[in-house]
Amino acid sequence: MLLAIDAGNTNVVFALVEGSDIRGRWRIATDPRRTADEYAVWLSQLLALEGYTRDVVEAVIVATVVPRALHNLQVLASKYFRTEALIAGRAPVEWGMAIDVDEPASLGADRAVNTIAAHALHPGDLIVIDFGTATTLDVSDYRGAYKGGIIAPGINLSLDALVTAAAKLPRIAIEAPATASVIGRNTVDQMHIGIYWGYIAMIEGLVARLKAEVGRPVTVIATGGLATLFERHTDVFDRIEPDLTIQGLAMMWQSAHIPRTTPPPGDHPALPTRKI
């Protein structure tokens, strides 16, 4: 199996992938100081809870937008999985697509991987919206070339900034308002309306502008943990792909056909089966 790692600004997501199936998925808060040993203890326990051992992992691939976190993830792969971690965007798992922007090297790994996965799953011109620490909207054409996009503050960042700057405002959960009314009758309701409906209005407005600029039919794909929260109250999304980044990492590894680079010592035991 493949261990795919998506290291974002807020969380690091680990996924155990077999073929096109995600067998397990775990996340931990991003901390560049976290050592390979700490990752290994945490991950080994979670693998065991799902009925697996570390021996099932034959390859590791990493996409990261946190450069300081990369070293310890590489050590994790070499020390505990006895394989060299593949880094998305570097040989032998380069992007394999045109990046038609002014500064191609500045494109975040997660956004590139999302574009690759989206085009493998859906034809035509695409807009991929990723609800993460930042909310990104990425445009790619029908040939799969990345054309550019938008970076906006994530909804959690927006809420944190509001609560931090306004002393009397309480911290609230991010959820849909109880009613469709946009006239709030108390402080908490007004905050829910501003954050939730304001965010939907921003996404709908930006997508409308992007579609007008592309000038051709466009499929809008949403990913990230909050995509399903907004799906209920807008028709701007054509598809929801919650595991787009992990799927893209698996596709990149499969296309490269990379075997285990450093086999473990001794005999190779049969892969353990998952306990039922």
PDB file of C-alpha atoms in Angstrom:
ATOM      1  CA  MET A   1       0.000   0.000   0.000  1.00  0.00           C
ATOM      2  CA  LEU A   2       0.891   3.652  -0.355  1.00  0.00           C
ATOM      3  CA  LEU A   3       1.155   6.104   2.533  1.00  0.00           C
ATOM      4  CA  ALA A   4       0.121   9.476   1.095  1.00  0.00           C
ATOM      5  CA  ILE A   5       0.893  12.523   3.232  1.00  0.00           C
ATOM      6  CA  ASP A   6      -0.616  15.969   2.671  1.00  0.00           C
ATOM      7  CA  ALA A   7       1.140  18.457   4.955  1.00  0.00           C
ATOM      8  CA  GLY A   8      -0.897  21.638   5.096  1.00  0.00           C
ATOM      9  CA  ASN A   9      -0.616  24.773   7.179  1.00  0.00           C
ATOM     10  CA  THR A  10      -3.186  23.595   9.737  1.00  0.00           C
ATOM     11  CA  ASN A  11      -3.138  19.784   9.582  1.00  0.00           C
ATOM     12  CA  VAL A  12      -1.035  16.941   8.226  1.00  0.00           C
ATOM     13  CA  VAL A  13      -3.230  14.264   6.669  1.00  0.00           C
ATOM     14  CA  PHE A  14      -1.963  10.692   6.404  1.00  0.00           C
ATOM     15  CA  ALA A  15      -3.847   8.237   4.195  1.00  0.00           C
ATOM     16  CA  LEU A  16      -3.284   4.548   3.554  1.00  0.00           C
ATOM     17  CA  VAL A  17      -4.138   3.912  -0.092  1.00  0.00           C
ATOM     18  CA  GLU A  18      -4.564   0.601  -1.889  1.00  0.00           C
ATOM     19  CA  GLY A  19      -5.114   1.063  -5.614  1.00  0.00           C
ATOM     20  CA  SER A  20      -7.817   3.729  -5.794  1.00  0.00           C
ATOM     21  CA  ASP A  21      -9.263   2.908  -2.354  1.00  0.00           C
ATOM     22  CA  ILE A  22      -8.442   4.869   0.778  1.00  0.00           C
ATOM     23  CA  ARG A  23      -8.181   2.285   3.554  1.00  0.00           C
ATOM     24  CA  GLY A  24      -7.463   4.707   6.371  1.00  0.00           C
ATOM     25  CA  ARG A  25      -7.221   8.440   6.897  1.00  0.00           C
ATOM     26  CA  TRP A  26      -5.818  10.321   9.888  1.00  0.00           C
ATOM     27  CA  ARG A  27      -4.905  13.923  10.621  1.00  0.00           C
ATOM     28  CA  ILE A  28      -2.715  15.663  13.156  1.00  0.00           C
ATOM     29  CA  ALA A  29      -2.085  19.351  13.803  1.00  0.00           C
ATOM     30  CA  THR A  30       0.818  20.695  11.779  1.00  0.00           C
ATOM     31  CA  ASP A  31       3.886  21.347  13.909  1.00  0.00           C
ATOM     32  CA  PRO A  32       7.242  21.611  12.111  1.00  0.00           C
ATOM     33  CA  ARG A  33       8.963  20.648  15.374  1.00  0.00           C
ATOM     34  CA  ARG A  34       7.213  17.271  15.528  1.00  0.00           C
ATOM     35  CA  THR A  35       9.850  14.564  15.144  1.00  0.00           C
ATOM     36  CA  ALA A  36       9.771  11.437  13.011  1.00  0.00           C
ATOM     37  CA  ASP A  37       9.660   9.381  16.213  1.00  0.00           C
ATOM     38  CA  GLU A  38       6.549  11.219  17.408  1.00  0.00           C
ATOM     39  CA  TYR A  39       4.844  10.710  14.053  1.00  0.00           C
ATOM     40  CA  ALA A  40       5.768   7.015  14.125  1.00  0.00           C
ATOM     41  CA  VAL A  41       4.319   6.318  17.574  1.00  0.00           C
ATOM     42  CA  TRP A  42       1.069   8.105  16.751  1.00  0.00           C
ATOM     43  CA  LEU A  43       0.712   6.570  13.296  1.00  0.00           C
ATOM     44  CA  SER A  44       1.613   3.035  14.384  1.00  0.00           C
ATOM     45  CA  GLN A  45      -1.147   3.089  16.977  1.00  0.00           C
ATOM     46  CA  LEU A  46      -3.705   4.300  14.445  1.00  0.00           C
ATOM     47  CA  LEU A  47      -2.635   1.680  11.902  1.00  0.00           C
ATOM     48  CA  ALA A  48      -3.019  -0.999  14.572  1.00  0.00           C
ATOM     49  CA  LEU A  49      -6.534   0.188  15.402  1.00  0.00           C
ATOM     50  CA  GLU A  50      -7.444  -0.436  11.755  1.00  0.00           C
ATOM     51  CA  GLY A  51      -5.787  -3.878  11.766  1.00  0.00           C
ATOM     52  CA  TYR A  52      -2.583  -2.962   9.913  1.00  0.00           C
ATOM     53  CA  THR A  53       1.123  -2.878  10.686  1.00  0.00           C
ATOM     54  CA  ARG A  54       3.839  -0.650   9.220  1.00  0.00           C
ATOM     55  CA  ASP A  55       4.907  -3.509   6.929  1.00  0.00           C
ATOM     56  CA  VAL A  56       1.922  -2.908   4.634  1.00  0.00           C
ATOM     57  CA  VAL A  57       3.446   0.391   3.466  1.00  0.00           C
ATOM     58  CA  GLU A  58       5.620  -0.072   0.394  1.00  0.00           C
ATOM     59  CA  ALA A  59       5.943   3.590  -0.594  1.00  0.00           C
ATOM     60  CA  VAL A  60       5.493   7.070   0.846  1.00  0.00           C
ATOM     61  CA  ILE A  61       4.638  10.221  -1.096  1.00  0.00           C
ATOM     62  CA  VAL A  62       4.462  13.698   0.404  1.00  0.00           C
ATOM     63  CA  ALA A  63       2.933  16.978  -0.719  1.00  0.00           C
ATOM     64  CA  THR A  64       3.711  19.891   1.567  1.00  0.00           C
ATOM     65  CA  VAL A  65       3.268  23.633   1.725  1.00  0.00           C
ATOM     66  CA  VAL A  66       5.231  23.741   4.995  1.00  0.00           C
ATOM     67  CA  PRO A  67       8.922  23.360   4.057  1.00  0.00           C
ATOM     68  CA  ARG A  68      10.058  23.039   7.680  1.00  0.00           C
ATOM     69  CA  ALA A  69       7.857  19.957   8.165  1.00  0.00           C
ATOM     70  CA  LEU A  70       9.360  18.059   5.240  1.00  0.00           C
ATOM     71  CA  HIS A  71      12.587  16.812   6.817  1.00  0.00           C
ATOM     72  CA  ASN A  72      10.908  14.943   9.663  1.00  0.00           C
ATOM     73  CA  LEU A  73       8.421  13.359   7.265  1.00  0.00           C
ATOM     74  CA  GLN A  74      11.329  12.154   5.132  1.00  0.00           C
ATOM     75  CA  VAL A  75      12.984  10.683   8.217  1.00  0.00           C
ATOM     76  CA  LEU A  76       9.696   9.000   9.117  1.00  0.00           C
ATOM     77  CA  ALA A  77       9.646   7.278   5.724  1.00  0.00           C
ATOM     78  CA  SER A  78      13.265   6.141   5.798  1.00  0.00           C
ATOM     79  CA  LYS A  79      13.485   5.129   9.461  1.00  0.00           C
ATOM     80  CA  TYR A  80      10.106   3.512  10.036  1.00  0.00           C
ATOM     81  CA  PHE A  81       8.902   2.481   6.575  1.00  0.00           C
ATOM     82  CA  ARG A  82      12.355   1.756   5.077  1.00  0.00           C
ATOM     83  CA  THR A  83      11.683   3.658   1.894  1.00  0.00           C
ATOM     84  CA  GLU A  84      12.657   7.026   0.497  1.00  0.00           C
ATOM     85  CA  ALA A  85       9.764   9.472   0.517  1.00  0.00           C
ATOM     86  CA  LEU A  86       8.767  10.767  -2.889  1.00  0.00           C
ATOM     87  CA  ILE A  87       8.143  14.515  -2.923  1.00  0.00           C
ATOM     88  CA  ALA A  88       5.322  15.689  -5.172  1.00  0.00           C
ATOM     89  CA  GLY A  89       6.710  17.997  -7.836  1.00  0.00           C
ATOM     90  CA  ARG A  90      10.239  16.563  -7.744  1.00  0.00           C
ATOM     91  CA  ALA A  91      11.664  13.744  -9.858  1.00  0.00           C
ATOM     92  CA  PRO A  92      10.432  11.104 -10.376  1.00  0.00           C
ATOM     93  CA  VAL A  93       6.955  12.467  -9.536  1.00  0.00           C
ATOM     94  CA  GLU A  94       6.995  15.798 -11.367  1.00  0.00           C
ATOM     95  CA  TRP A  95       3.744  17.608 -12.068  1.00  0.00           C
ATOM     96  CA  GLY A  96       3.506  16.479 -15.658  1.00  0.00           C
ATOM     97  CA  MET A  97       1.288  19.414 -16.633  1.00  0.00           C
ATOM     98  CA  ALA A  98       1.765  22.907 -17.993  1.00  0.00           C
ATOM     99  CA  ILE A  99       1.799  25.608 -15.322  1.00  0.00           C
ATOM    100  CA  ASP A 100       0.847  28.706 -17.275  1.00  0.00           C
ATOM    101  CA  VAL A 101       1.399  31.445 -14.685  1.00  0.00           C
ATOM    102  CA  ASP A 102       3.989  34.168 -14.083  1.00  0.00           C
ATOM    103  CA  GLU A 103       5.754  32.295 -11.260  1.00  0.00           C
ATOM    104  CA  PRO A 104       5.318  28.530 -11.778  1.00  0.00           C
ATOM    105  CA  ALA A 105       7.647  27.647  -8.899  1.00  0.00           C
ATOM    106  CA  SER A 106       5.379  29.444  -6.427  1.00  0.00           C
ATOM    107  CA  LEU A 107       2.404  27.158  -7.042  1.00  0.00           C
ATOM    108  CA  GLY A 108       1.544  25.290  -3.842  1.00  0.00           C
ATOM    109  CA  ALA A 109       1.959  21.518  -3.963  1.00  0.00           C
ATOM    110  CA  ASP A 110      -1.598  20.900  -2.784  1.00  0.00           C
ATOM    111  CA  ARG A 111      -3.029  23.077  -5.548  1.00  0.00           C
ATOM    112  CA  ALA A 112      -0.963  21.334  -8.221  1.00  0.00           C
ATOM    113  CA  VAL A 113      -1.948  17.889  -6.937  1.00  0.00           C
ATOM    114  CA  ASN A 114      -5.617  18.923  -6.813  1.00  0.00           C
ATOM    115  CA  THR A 115      -5.434  20.032 -10.445  1.00  0.00           C
ATOM    116  CA  ILE A 116      -3.900  16.730 -11.522  1.00  0.00           C
ATOM    117  CA  ALA A 117      -6.551  14.712  -9.697  1.00  0.00           C
ATOM    118  CA  ALA A 118      -9.431  16.881 -10.871  1.00  0.00           C
ATOM    119  CA  HIS A 119      -8.478  16.442 -14.528  1.00  0.00           C
ATOM    120  CA  ALA A 120      -8.082  12.713 -14.134  1.00  0.00           C
ATOM    121  CA  LEU A 121     -11.630  12.554 -12.756  1.00  0.00           C
ATOM    122  CA  HIS A 122     -13.444  15.225 -14.776  1.00  0.00           C
ATOM    123  CA  PRO A 123     -12.994  16.448 -18.381  1.00  0.00           C
ATOM    124  CA  GLY A 124     -13.062  20.016 -19.631  1.00  0.00           C
ATOM    125  CA  ASP A 125     -12.280  23.357 -18.053  1.00  0.00           C
ATOM    126  CA  LEU A 126     -12.292  23.240 -14.269  1.00  0.00           C
ATOM    127  CA  ILE A 127     -12.414  25.414 -11.184  1.00  0.00           C
ATOM    128  CA  VAL A 128     -11.196  23.630  -8.053  1.00  0.00           C
ATOM    129  CA  ILE A 129     -12.152  25.234  -4.737  1.00  0.00           C
ATOM    130  CA  ASP A 130     -10.186  23.999  -1.730  1.00  0.00           C
ATOM    131  CA  PHE A 131     -11.490  25.001   1.693  1.00  0.00           C
ATOM    132  CA  GLY A 132      -8.381  24.893   3.850  1.00  0.00           C
ATOM    133  CA  THR A 133      -6.400  27.351   5.952  1.00  0.00           C
ATOM    134  CA  ALA A 134      -6.804  29.594   2.920  1.00  0.00           C
ATOM    135  CA  THR A 135      -9.629  29.149   0.458  1.00  0.00           C
ATOM    136  CA  THR A 136      -8.130  28.730  -3.000  1.00  0.00           C
ATOM    137  CA  LEU A 137      -9.873  28.757  -6.358  1.00  0.00           C
ATOM    138  CA  ASP A 138      -7.755  27.228  -9.120  1.00  0.00           C
ATOM    139  CA  VAL A 139      -8.502  27.370 -12.836  1.00  0.00           C
ATOM    140  CA  SER A 140      -7.279  24.802 -15.341  1.00  0.00           C
ATOM    141  CA  ASP A 141      -8.191  24.397 -18.991  1.00  0.00           C
ATOM    142  CA  TYR A 142      -9.538  21.404 -20.904  1.00  0.00           C
ATOM    143  CA  ARG A 143      -5.963  20.286 -21.723  1.00  0.00           C
ATOM    144  CA  GLY A 144      -5.074  20.077 -18.042  1.00  0.00           C
ATOM    145  CA  ALA A 145      -2.892  23.193 -17.937  1.00  0.00           C
ATOM    146  CA  TYR A 146      -2.956  25.205 -14.733  1.00  0.00           C
ATOM    147  CA  LYS A 147      -3.936  28.794 -15.628  1.00  0.00           C
ATOM    148  CA  GLY A 148      -3.995  30.584 -12.263  1.00  0.00           C
ATOM    149  CA  GLY A 149      -6.499  31.311  -9.549  1.00  0.00           C
ATOM    150  CA  ILE A 150      -7.417  33.127  -6.365  1.00  0.00           C
ATOM    151  CA  ILE A 151      -6.255  32.965  -2.739  1.00  0.00           C
ATOM    152  CA  ALA A 152      -8.696  34.180  -0.089  1.00  0.00           C
ATOM    153  CA  PRO A 153      -8.627  33.903   3.706  1.00  0.00           C
ATOM    154  CA  GLY A 154     -10.116  30.647   4.952  1.00  0.00           C
ATOM    155  CA  ILE A 155     -13.346  30.879   6.891  1.00  0.00           C
ATOM    156  CA  ASN A 156     -11.640  29.928  10.160  1.00  0.00           C
ATOM    157  CA  LEU A 157      -9.028  32.641   9.633  1.00  0.00           C
ATOM    158  CA  SER A 158     -11.770  35.177   8.951  1.00  0.00           C
ATOM    159  CA  LEU A 159     -13.629  34.208  12.103  1.00  0.00           C
ATOM    160  CA  ASP A 160     -10.448  34.249  14.200  1.00  0.00           C
ATOM    161  CA  ALA A 161      -9.570  37.727  12.942  1.00  0.00           C
ATOM    162  CA  LEU A 162     -13.071  39.010  13.737  1.00  0.00           C
ATOM    163  CA  VAL A 163     -13.129  37.608  17.276  1.00  0.00           C
ATOM    164  CA  THR A 164      -9.568  38.717  18.012  1.00  0.00           C
ATOM    165  CA  ALA A 165     -10.121  42.286  16.853  1.00  0.00           C
ATOM    166  CA  ALA A 166     -13.545  42.812  18.451  1.00  0.00           C
ATOM    167  CA  ALA A 167     -13.335  42.365  22.221  1.00  0.00           C
ATOM    168  CA  LYS A 168     -17.051  41.859  22.888  1.00  0.00           C
ATOM    169  CA  LEU A 169     -17.711  39.312  20.166  1.00  0.00           C
ATOM    170  CA  PRO A 170     -17.882  35.664  21.321  1.00  0.00           C
ATOM    171  CA  ARG A 171     -16.213  32.740  19.595  1.00  0.00           C
ATOM    172  CA  ILE A 172     -18.833  30.777  17.648  1.00  0.00           C
ATOM    173  CA  ALA A 173     -18.900  27.495  15.775  1.00  0.00           C
ATOM    174  CA  ILE A 174     -18.863  27.593  11.996  1.00  0.00           C
ATOM    175  CA  GLU A 175     -22.277  26.333  10.987  1.00  0.00           C
ATOM    176  CA  ALA A 176     -25.250  27.305   8.868  1.00  0.00           C
ATOM    177  CA  PRO A 177     -27.617  29.811  10.490  1.00  0.00           C
ATOM    178  CA  ALA A 178     -30.818  28.339  11.920  1.00  0.00           C
ATOM    179  CA  THR A 179     -32.968  30.142   9.324  1.00  0.00           C
ATOM    180  CA  ALA A 180     -32.512  31.612   5.860  1.00  0.00           C
ATOM    181  CA  SER A 181     -33.116  35.115   7.164  1.00  0.00           C
ATOM    182  CA  VAL A 182     -30.201  37.512   6.884  1.00  0.00           C
ATOM    183  CA  ILE A 183     -31.560  39.907   9.485  1.00  0.00           C
ATOM    184  CA  GLY A 184     -30.008  38.747  12.715  1.00  0.00           C
ATOM    185  CA  ARG A 185     -31.888  39.407  15.940  1.00  0.00           C
ATOM    186  CA  ASN A 186     -28.960  38.964  18.307  1.00  0.00           C
ATOM    187  CA  THR A 187     -25.162  39.131  18.231  1.00  0.00           C
ATOM    188  CA  VAL A 188     -24.520  35.407  17.733  1.00  0.00           C
ATOM    189  CA  ASP A 189     -27.076  35.125  14.916  1.00  0.00           C
ATOM    190  CA  GLN A 190     -25.612  38.187  13.227  1.00  0.00           C
ATOM    191  CA  MET A 191     -22.140  36.647  13.386  1.00  0.00           C
ATOM    192  CA  HIS A 192     -23.388  33.353  11.922  1.00  0.00           C
ATOM    193  CA  ILE A 193     -25.074  35.239   9.086  1.00  0.00           C
ATOM    194  CA  GLY A 194     -22.026  37.365   8.354  1.00  0.00           C
ATOM    195  CA  ILE A 195     -19.578  34.477   8.378  1.00  0.00           C
ATOM    196  CA  TYR A 196     -21.706  31.825   6.660  1.00  0.00           C
ATOM    197  CA  TRP A 197     -23.760  33.741   4.111  1.00  0.00           C
ATOM    198  CA  GLY A 198     -20.930  36.204   3.580  1.00  0.00           C
ATOM    199  CA  TYR A 199     -18.624  33.336   2.682  1.00  0.00           C
ATOM    200  CA  ILE A 200     -21.141  31.776   0.313  1.00  0.00           C
ATOM    201  CA  ALA A 201     -21.658  35.149  -1.356  1.00  0.00           C
ATOM    202  CA  MET A 202     -17.899  35.505  -1.802  1.00  0.00           C
ATOM    203  CA  ILE A 203     -17.556  32.038  -3.367  1.00  0.00           C
ATOM    204  CA  GLU A 204     -20.539  32.515  -5.670  1.00  0.00           C
ATOM    205  CA  GLY A 205     -19.311  35.941  -6.748  1.00  0.00           C
ATOM    206  CA  LEU A 206     -15.753  34.778  -7.438  1.00  0.00           C
ATOM    207  CA  VAL A 207     -16.896  31.697  -9.345  1.00  0.00           C
ATOM    208  CA  ALA A 208     -19.211  33.841 -11.483  1.00  0.00           C
ATOM    209  CA  ARG A 209     -16.323  36.157 -12.355  1.00  0.00           C
ATOM    210  CA  LEU A 210     -13.998  33.242 -13.126  1.00  0.00           C
ATOM    211  CA  LYS A 211     -16.573  31.594 -15.386  1.00  0.00           C
ATOM    212  CA  ALA A 212     -17.138  34.860 -17.256  1.00  0.00           C
ATOM    213  CA  GLU A 213     -13.401  35.228 -17.819  1.00  0.00           C
ATOM    214  CA  VAL A 214     -12.906  31.628 -18.993  1.00  0.00           C
ATOM    215  CA  GLY A 215     -15.783  32.010 -21.459  1.00  0.00           C
ATOM    216  CA  ARG A 216     -16.423  28.266 -21.850  1.00  0.00           C
ATOM    217  CA  PRO A 217     -18.442  25.725 -19.847  1.00  0.00           C
ATOM    218  CA  VAL A 218     -16.668  25.074 -16.556  1.00  0.00           C
ATOM    219  CA  THR A 219     -17.064  22.317 -13.973  1.00  0.00           C
ATOM    220  CA  VAL A 220     -16.704  23.520 -10.382  1.00  0.00           C
ATOM    221  CA  ILE A 221     -15.192  20.990  -7.962  1.00  0.00           C
ATOM    222  CA  ALA A 222     -15.057  21.559  -4.205  1.00  0.00           C
ATOM    223  CA  THR A 223     -12.698  19.842  -1.805  1.00  0.00           C
ATOM    224  CA  GLY A 224     -11.581  20.306   1.781  1.00  0.00           C
ATOM    225  CA  GLY A 225     -13.290  19.635   5.075  1.00  0.00           C
ATOM    226  CA  LEU A 226     -15.846  22.457   4.878  1.00  0.00           C
ATOM    227  CA  ALA A 227     -17.039  21.806   1.337  1.00  0.00           C
ATOM    228  CA  THR A 228     -20.004  19.729   2.481  1.00  0.00           C
ATOM    229  CA  LEU A 229     -21.041  22.426   4.955  1.00  0.00           C
ATOM    230  CA  PHE A 230     -21.601  24.938   2.162  1.00  0.00           C
ATOM    231  CA  GLU A 231     -23.008  22.439  -0.340  1.00  0.00           C
ATOM    232  CA  ARG A 232     -26.424  22.467   1.327  1.00  0.00           C
ATOM    233  CA  HIS A 233     -27.019  26.163   0.688  1.00  0.00           C
ATOM    234  CA  THR A 234     -25.511  26.871  -2.713  1.00  0.00           C
ATOM    235  CA  ASP A 235     -25.662  25.279  -6.143  1.00  0.00           C
ATOM    236  CA  VAL A 236     -22.270  26.672  -7.192  1.00  0.00           C
ATOM    237  CA  PHE A 237     -20.540  23.269  -6.851  1.00  0.00           C
ATOM    238  CA  ASP A 238     -20.923  20.669  -9.584  1.00  0.00           C
ATOM    239  CA  ARG A 239     -18.946  18.000  -7.711  1.00  0.00           C
ATOM    240  CA  ILE A 240     -17.683  17.413  -4.185  1.00  0.00           C
ATOM    241  CA  GLU A 241     -14.368  15.514  -4.001  1.00  0.00           C
ATOM    242  CA  PRO A 242     -13.358  15.472  -0.309  1.00  0.00           C
ATOM    243  CA  ASP A 243     -10.170  13.446  -0.874  1.00  0.00           C
ATOM    244  CA  LEU A 244      -8.915  15.173  -4.004  1.00  0.00           C
ATOM    245  CA  THR A 245      -5.355  15.798  -2.764  1.00  0.00           C
ATOM    246  CA  ILE A 246      -4.890  12.227  -1.530  1.00  0.00           C
ATOM    247  CA  GLN A 247      -6.323  10.888  -4.793  1.00  0.00           C
ATOM    248  CA  GLY A 248      -3.906  13.053  -6.744  1.00  0.00           C
ATOM    249  CA  LEU A 249      -0.920  11.817  -4.748  1.00  0.00           C
ATOM    250  CA  ALA A 250      -1.955   8.213  -5.368  1.00  0.00           C
ATOM    251  CA  MET A 251      -2.306   8.905  -9.100  1.00  0.00           C
ATOM    252  CA  MET A 252       1.147  10.467  -9.260  1.00  0.00           C
ATOM    253  CA  TRP A 253       2.730   7.492  -7.509  1.00  0.00           C
ATOM    254  CA  GLN A 254       0.915   4.976  -9.704  1.00  0.00           C
ATOM    255  CA  SER A 255       1.945   6.778 -12.885  1.00  0.00           C
ATOM    256  CA  ALA A 256       5.582   6.736 -11.792  1.00  0.00           C
ATOM    257  CA  HIS A 257       5.557   2.970 -11.015  1.00  0.00           C
ATOM    258  CA  ILE A 258       8.086   3.374  -8.232  1.00  0.00           C
ATOM    259  CA  PRO A 259       8.994   0.192  -6.304  1.00  0.00           C
ATOM    260  CA  ARG A 260      10.183   0.198  -2.700  1.00  0.00           C
ATOM    261  CA  THR A 261      13.642   1.749  -2.855  1.00  0.00           C
ATOM    262  CA  THR A 262      15.088   0.197   0.316  1.00  0.00           C
ATOM    263  CA  PRO A 263      13.621  -3.199   1.204  1.00  0.00           C
ATOM    264  CA  PRO A 264      13.442  -4.144   4.865  1.00  0.00           C
ATOM    265  CA  PRO A 265      16.050  -6.625   6.073  1.00  0.00           C
ATOM    266  CA  GLY A 266      15.276 -10.327   6.198  1.00  0.00           C
ATOM    267  CA  ASP A 267      12.467 -12.180   4.529  1.00  0.00           C
ATOM    268  CA  HIS A 268       9.491 -10.348   3.166  1.00  0.00           C
ATOM    269  CA  PRO A 269       6.405 -11.439   5.132  1.00  0.00           C
ATOM    270  CA  ALA A 270       3.046 -11.605   3.463  1.00  0.00           C
ATOM    271  CA  LEU A 271       1.020  -8.460   3.843  1.00  0.00           C
ATOM    272  CA  PRO A 272      -1.264  -8.813   6.854  1.00  0.00           C
ATOM    273  CA  THR A 273      -4.945  -8.748   6.148  1.00  0.00           C
ATOM    274  CA  ARG A 274      -7.231  -6.272   7.772  1.00  0.00           C
ATOM    275  CA  LYS A 275      -8.976  -7.590  10.865  1.00  0.00           C
ATOM    276  CA  ILE A 276     -12.744  -7.747  10.717  1.00  0.00           C
TER     277      ILE A 276
END
